[in-house]
Amino acid sequence: MAEKMEFDYIVCGGGTSGCVVASRLAEDSNISVLVIEAGENCLDVVGSQMSGGMLQLLGGPHDWNFFSTPQTHAADREISLTRGRFLGGSSGLNGTLCIRGTKQDYDDWDVPGWSGEEMFAAMKKAENFRGKDWFEVKKDAHGFDGPVNVEPHDLAPISERIMESLQDQGFPLDHDMFSTGERAHGCGHAPRTVYNGLRTTAAEYTRGWEHKTNFTILFKTQVSKVNLTRTETGLQATSVEAITSDGETKTYTARHEIILSAGTYCTPAILLRSGIGPKVELVKHNSPCHVDLPGVGQNLQDHLIVFVPYEVLPGLTYDNKLYPEEALKATYEEWVTKKTGLLSTFPFGAFAYARLDDRLQDSKDWQQAKTADRDPMGQTKSQPHIEFRNTECCVGPRELPPASGKNAFAMVTELFSPHSRGSVTLSSTDPFAAPVIDHNYLSHPLDLLVLTEGVRLGNEIVMQGKATRDLILNSYPSELTQHHLHKTREEWIPFVCRGATTCYHPVGTCKMASAASLADDPAAVVDERLRVRGVRGLRVADCSIIPKIPNGHTCMPAYGIGERGVEILRDDLKDAGTRREARSGKEERL
Ligand SMILES: Cc1cc2nc3c(=O)[nH]c(=O)nc-3n(C[C@H](O)[C@H](O)[C@H](O)COP(=O)(O)OP(=O)(O)OC[C@H]3O[C@@H](n4cnc5c(N)ncnc54)[C@H](O)[C@@H]3O)c2cc1C
């Protein structure tokens, strides 16, 4: 049978948001949908189902294996920037944590249709929450009939102690605080996209696609660019050029629309290769500029995290399930046969949000940056400055040595609402070339200040909290630093600059803005209906549209963007007939 080359909608990138958009559109059997995905199906990758084995996927064939440019303010390191390269995208190899941020974070986007209430409702649509007896659920905060299984995590002994120390140090316990979006300070449990020992990913939305005549997924096929046509009424996106695993270039035509869902690093790269982006950038590559959009690839934001590892008394962590190799084999066998044990869940335990106002009063930078209604990080009192979480065994940055014969865990501090902004640009117009990713981490002094103060507080919780202070034997590895003894911010700064790394939450490179503010915002790339400025029939639906990074993790927002995006597409489908008519005039392919 001849290959189908024409579809109503083409979704470029079958990742977290892309799977949602494509599958929801294909629920209407009258609409034909094509997904073009560079990788294979994560449902066929065993390591993807085993969320505790996530580290095994990093750096492998299902990772895009991007690196940042050397980060001047972070000890000149080139930081590994993993992204999922399979159907399901980064949801197929992430940490499974469902932490949605606060409602105020989305209200701050100031874009109609994307408020806190609307985004929380959209995230609920994705979810099928599965409770546990001990977990105090806030039912209104959850969805119960979406495709994505979500369940709470049973704490390891070390995490129970951390949770107690957090409470002792002024963090009230609220089990379900990371789903309600209403608390800025406190500790609780972070639910996971896991159920019965198996990870759920966005690919779950597409399950059974091969039995639908209106739904096509092309695997191992890489989008190189979107083709544009000049019509009497302006530029129109008409088709997608893609390269198959055999190296063949093919062109797929979209009757209605093309949706870019290739993620924060790859979506702007596709736009740039299509001649849509800052003219100055395109000129560098001798590429034509069809739409001069200065914001494409700019406004890059991410959350930085710092791991602070400690050696502890035996019997509290799960290191004996990982080391020596024989133990790991038994742990793996347990997951294969029963889907239980360390590999059945992501080994991070207690979680907390913190505001640091009181602790930062002594800083001149902090004092000077205050405004009437916002704190120096641009936040209201209802938003946290940082997040804490602890690992349940010795895991963390790749350079952390395995805790053979020892027991170790890390307190992790995550910086919210960073001021630093980076960019994604092309290294060349070759579709297989990695983009140039400069996060510009810690370039803003307030980011370093707040992150360092967070790390300092994290150490105090561990070293002074009543449930942990008698358990700590040393820093880990003790021969490198004695960081558990650090007291001042100044002592922590070199540790933070050397150790801060990505939390894998890049957003913002195709910034969304309200229709009303587009004219005054040259950095905006899409409007509130996700339409790329200056081109008809082209939208973006993934984390790249996020104007300002929420104070949580980005997977639930990615699902929410997919769900909101499809609501918008369905609404707009009403005038699709008009659009097709408009295209029947004089056309010139660019
Ligand atoms: C290691 C890791 C851990 C994380 N942990 C968490 C966590 O615990 N909790 C949380 O909330 N968030 C976490 N995140 C972040 C979260 O998973 C992502 O922000 C979110 O999944 C991004 O969704 P997206 O749709 O924007 O992009 P993605 O899900 O990355 O999808 C992009 C898709 O496009 C495809 N693609 C790209 N370019 C092309 C092309 N040219 N042609 C065809 N296909 C293409 C990719 O293969 C991929 O499938 C983590 C991320 C990583 C990488």
mmCIF file of C-alpha atoms and ligand atoms in Angstrom, residues 12-18 36-39 54 58 64 82-91 93-99 221-224 261-264 266 270 273 346 503-506 541-544 553-558, ligand 1:
data_model
loop_
_atom_site.group_PDB
_atom_site.id
_atom_site.type_symbol
_atom_site.label_atom_id
_atom_site.label_comp_id
_atom_site.label_asym_id
_atom_site.label_seq_id
_atom_site.Cartn_x
_atom_site.Cartn_y
_atom_site.Cartn_z
ATOM 1 C CA CYS A 12 6.448 17.000 15.287
ATOM 2 C CA GLY A 13 7.873 15.173 18.312
ATOM 3 C CA GLY A 14 5.985 12.459 20.206
ATOM 4 C CA GLY A 15 7.083 13.588 23.661
ATOM 5 C CA THR A 16 5.126 14.450 26.785
ATOM 6 C CA SER A 17 2.941 17.223 25.350
ATOM 7 C CA GLY A 18 3.072 15.837 21.792
ATOM 8 C CA ILE A 36 6.811 12.167 13.656
ATOM 9 C CA GLU A 37 9.127 10.938 16.419
ATOM 10 C CA ALA A 38 12.908 10.692 16.262
ATOM 11 C CA GLY A 39 13.154 7.693 18.594
ATOM 12 C CA MET A 54 16.413 5.809 35.368
ATOM 13 C CA LEU A 58 21.015 8.652 30.805
ATOM 14 C CA TRP A 64 19.563 13.124 23.009
ATOM 15 C CA THR A 82 19.490 14.715 29.056
ATOM 16 C CA ARG A 83 16.225 14.646 27.053
ATOM 17 C CA GLY A 84 14.161 11.568 26.214
ATOM 18 C CA ARG A 85 14.495 10.406 22.639
ATOM 19 C CA PHE A 86 11.557 8.078 22.203
ATOM 20 C CA LEU A 87 7.760 8.165 22.031
ATOM 21 C CA GLY A 88 6.840 9.518 25.463
ATOM 22 C CA GLY A 89 9.796 11.904 25.352
ATOM 23 C CA SER A 90 11.304 12.966 28.652
ATOM 24 C CA SER A 91 8.366 11.464 30.578
ATOM 25 C CA LEU A 93 13.141 8.638 31.548
ATOM 26 C CA ASN A 94 12.410 11.315 34.118
ATOM 27 C CA GLY A 95 12.264 11.170 37.894
ATOM 28 C CA THR A 96 8.447 10.626 37.851
ATOM 29 C CA LEU A 97 7.881 13.373 40.445
ATOM 30 C CA CYS A 98 4.504 15.132 40.268
ATOM 31 C CA ILE A 99 5.092 18.572 41.761
ATOM 32 C CA THR A 221 12.181 9.746 11.818
ATOM 33 C CA GLN A 222 13.624 13.171 12.440
ATOM 34 C CA VAL A 223 11.901 16.418 11.517
ATOM 35 C CA SER A 224 14.303 18.703 9.711
ATOM 36 C CA SER A 261 6.212 19.433 20.248
ATOM 37 C CA ALA A 262 9.911 18.635 20.090
ATOM 38 C CA GLY A 263 10.712 20.169 23.498
ATOM 39 C CA THR A 264 12.544 23.239 24.732
ATOM 40 C CA CYS A 266 14.564 20.990 19.684
ATOM 41 C CA ILE A 270 13.180 23.285 14.024
ATOM 42 C CA ARG A 273 15.866 25.586 10.333
ATOM 43 C CA PHE A 346 12.455 6.718 42.132
ATOM 44 C CA CYS A 503 17.107 19.524 37.324
ATOM 45 C CA TYR A 504 16.272 18.832 33.643
ATOM 46 C CA HIS A 505 13.491 21.431 33.545
ATOM 47 C CA PRO A 506 14.362 23.624 30.532
ATOM 48 C CA ALA A 541 2.740 22.768 22.282
ATOM 49 C CA ASP A 542 5.460 21.756 24.739
ATOM 50 C CA CYS A 543 7.468 23.240 27.616
ATOM 51 C CA SER A 544 9.126 25.757 25.304
ATOM 52 C CA HIS A 553 8.688 20.212 38.239
ATOM 53 C CA THR A 554 7.823 20.416 34.567
ATOM 54 C CA CYS A 555 6.296 17.070 33.620
ATOM 55 C CA MET A 556 2.799 17.730 34.969
ATOM 56 C CA PRO A 557 2.844 21.189 33.297
ATOM 57 C CA ALA A 558 3.882 19.472 30.028
HETATM 58 C C1 LIG B 1 16.379 13.026 33.432
HETATM 59 C C2 LIG B 1 15.129 13.842 33.623
HETATM 60 C C3 LIG B 1 14.493 13.836 34.861
HETATM 61 C C4 LIG B 1 13.337 14.598 35.044
HETATM 62 N N1 LIG B 1 12.618 14.463 36.204
HETATM 63 C C5 LIG B 1 11.409 15.040 36.315
HETATM 64 C C6 LIG B 1 10.558 14.762 37.405
HETATM 65 O O1 LIG B 1 10.863 13.944 38.279
HETATM 66 N N2 LIG B 1 9.368 15.408 37.478
HETATM 67 C C7 LIG B 1 8.975 16.299 36.520
HETATM 68 O O2 LIG B 1 7.895 16.878 36.632
HETATM 69 N N3 LIG B 1 9.755 16.571 35.458
HETATM 70 C C8 LIG B 1 10.940 15.927 35.314
HETATM 71 N N4 LIG B 1 11.696 16.143 34.203
HETATM 72 C C9 LIG B 1 11.236 17.136 33.211
HETATM 73 C C10 LIG B 1 10.047 16.670 32.382
HETATM 74 O O3 LIG B 1 10.092 15.293 32.149
HETATM 75 C C11 LIG B 1 10.061 17.451 31.061
HETATM 76 O O4 LIG B 1 10.059 18.841 31.341
HETATM 77 C C12 LIG B 1 8.867 17.181 30.167
HETATM 78 O O5 LIG B 1 8.674 15.794 30.025
HETATM 79 C C13 LIG B 1 9.106 17.849 28.812
HETATM 80 O O6 LIG B 1 8.022 17.629 27.965
HETATM 81 P P1 LIG B 1 8.041 18.198 26.468
HETATM 82 O O7 LIG B 1 6.820 17.691 25.822
HETATM 83 O O8 LIG B 1 8.277 19.650 26.501
HETATM 84 O O9 LIG B 1 9.346 17.560 25.784
HETATM 85 P P2 LIG B 1 9.779 16.031 25.657
HETATM 86 O O10 LIG B 1 8.946 15.169 26.517
HETATM 87 O O11 LIG B 1 11.235 15.981 25.856
HETATM 88 O O12 LIG B 1 9.409 15.667 24.149
HETATM 89 C C14 LIG B 1 10.108 16.066 23.008
HETATM 90 C C15 LIG B 1 9.965 14.953 21.981
HETATM 91 O O13 LIG B 1 10.332 15.425 20.703
HETATM 92 C C16 LIG B 1 11.156 14.464 20.061
HETATM 93 N N5 LIG B 1 11.961 15.221 19.099
HETATM 94 C C17 LIG B 1 12.843 16.210 19.325
HETATM 95 N N6 LIG B 1 13.334 16.698 18.178
HETATM 96 C C18 LIG B 1 12.760 16.004 17.190
HETATM 97 C C19 LIG B 1 12.871 16.059 15.764
HETATM 98 N N7 LIG B 1 13.658 16.920 15.147
HETATM 99 N N8 LIG B 1 12.136 15.164 15.043
HETATM 100 C C20 LIG B 1 11.314 14.281 15.657
HETATM 101 N N9 LIG B 1 11.187 14.186 16.994
HETATM 102 C C21 LIG B 1 11.889 15.058 17.756
HETATM 103 C C22 LIG B 1 11.933 13.837 21.201
HETATM 104 O O14 LIG B 1 12.504 12.598 20.861
HETATM 105 C C23 LIG B 1 10.857 13.737 22.268
HETATM 106 O O15 LIG B 1 10.106 12.562 22.135
HETATM 107 C C24 LIG B 1 12.850 15.401 33.986
HETATM 108 C C25 LIG B 1 13.489 15.393 32.740
HETATM 109 C C26 LIG B 1 14.611 14.613 32.551
HETATM 110 C C27 LIG B 1 15.274 14.611 31.203
#
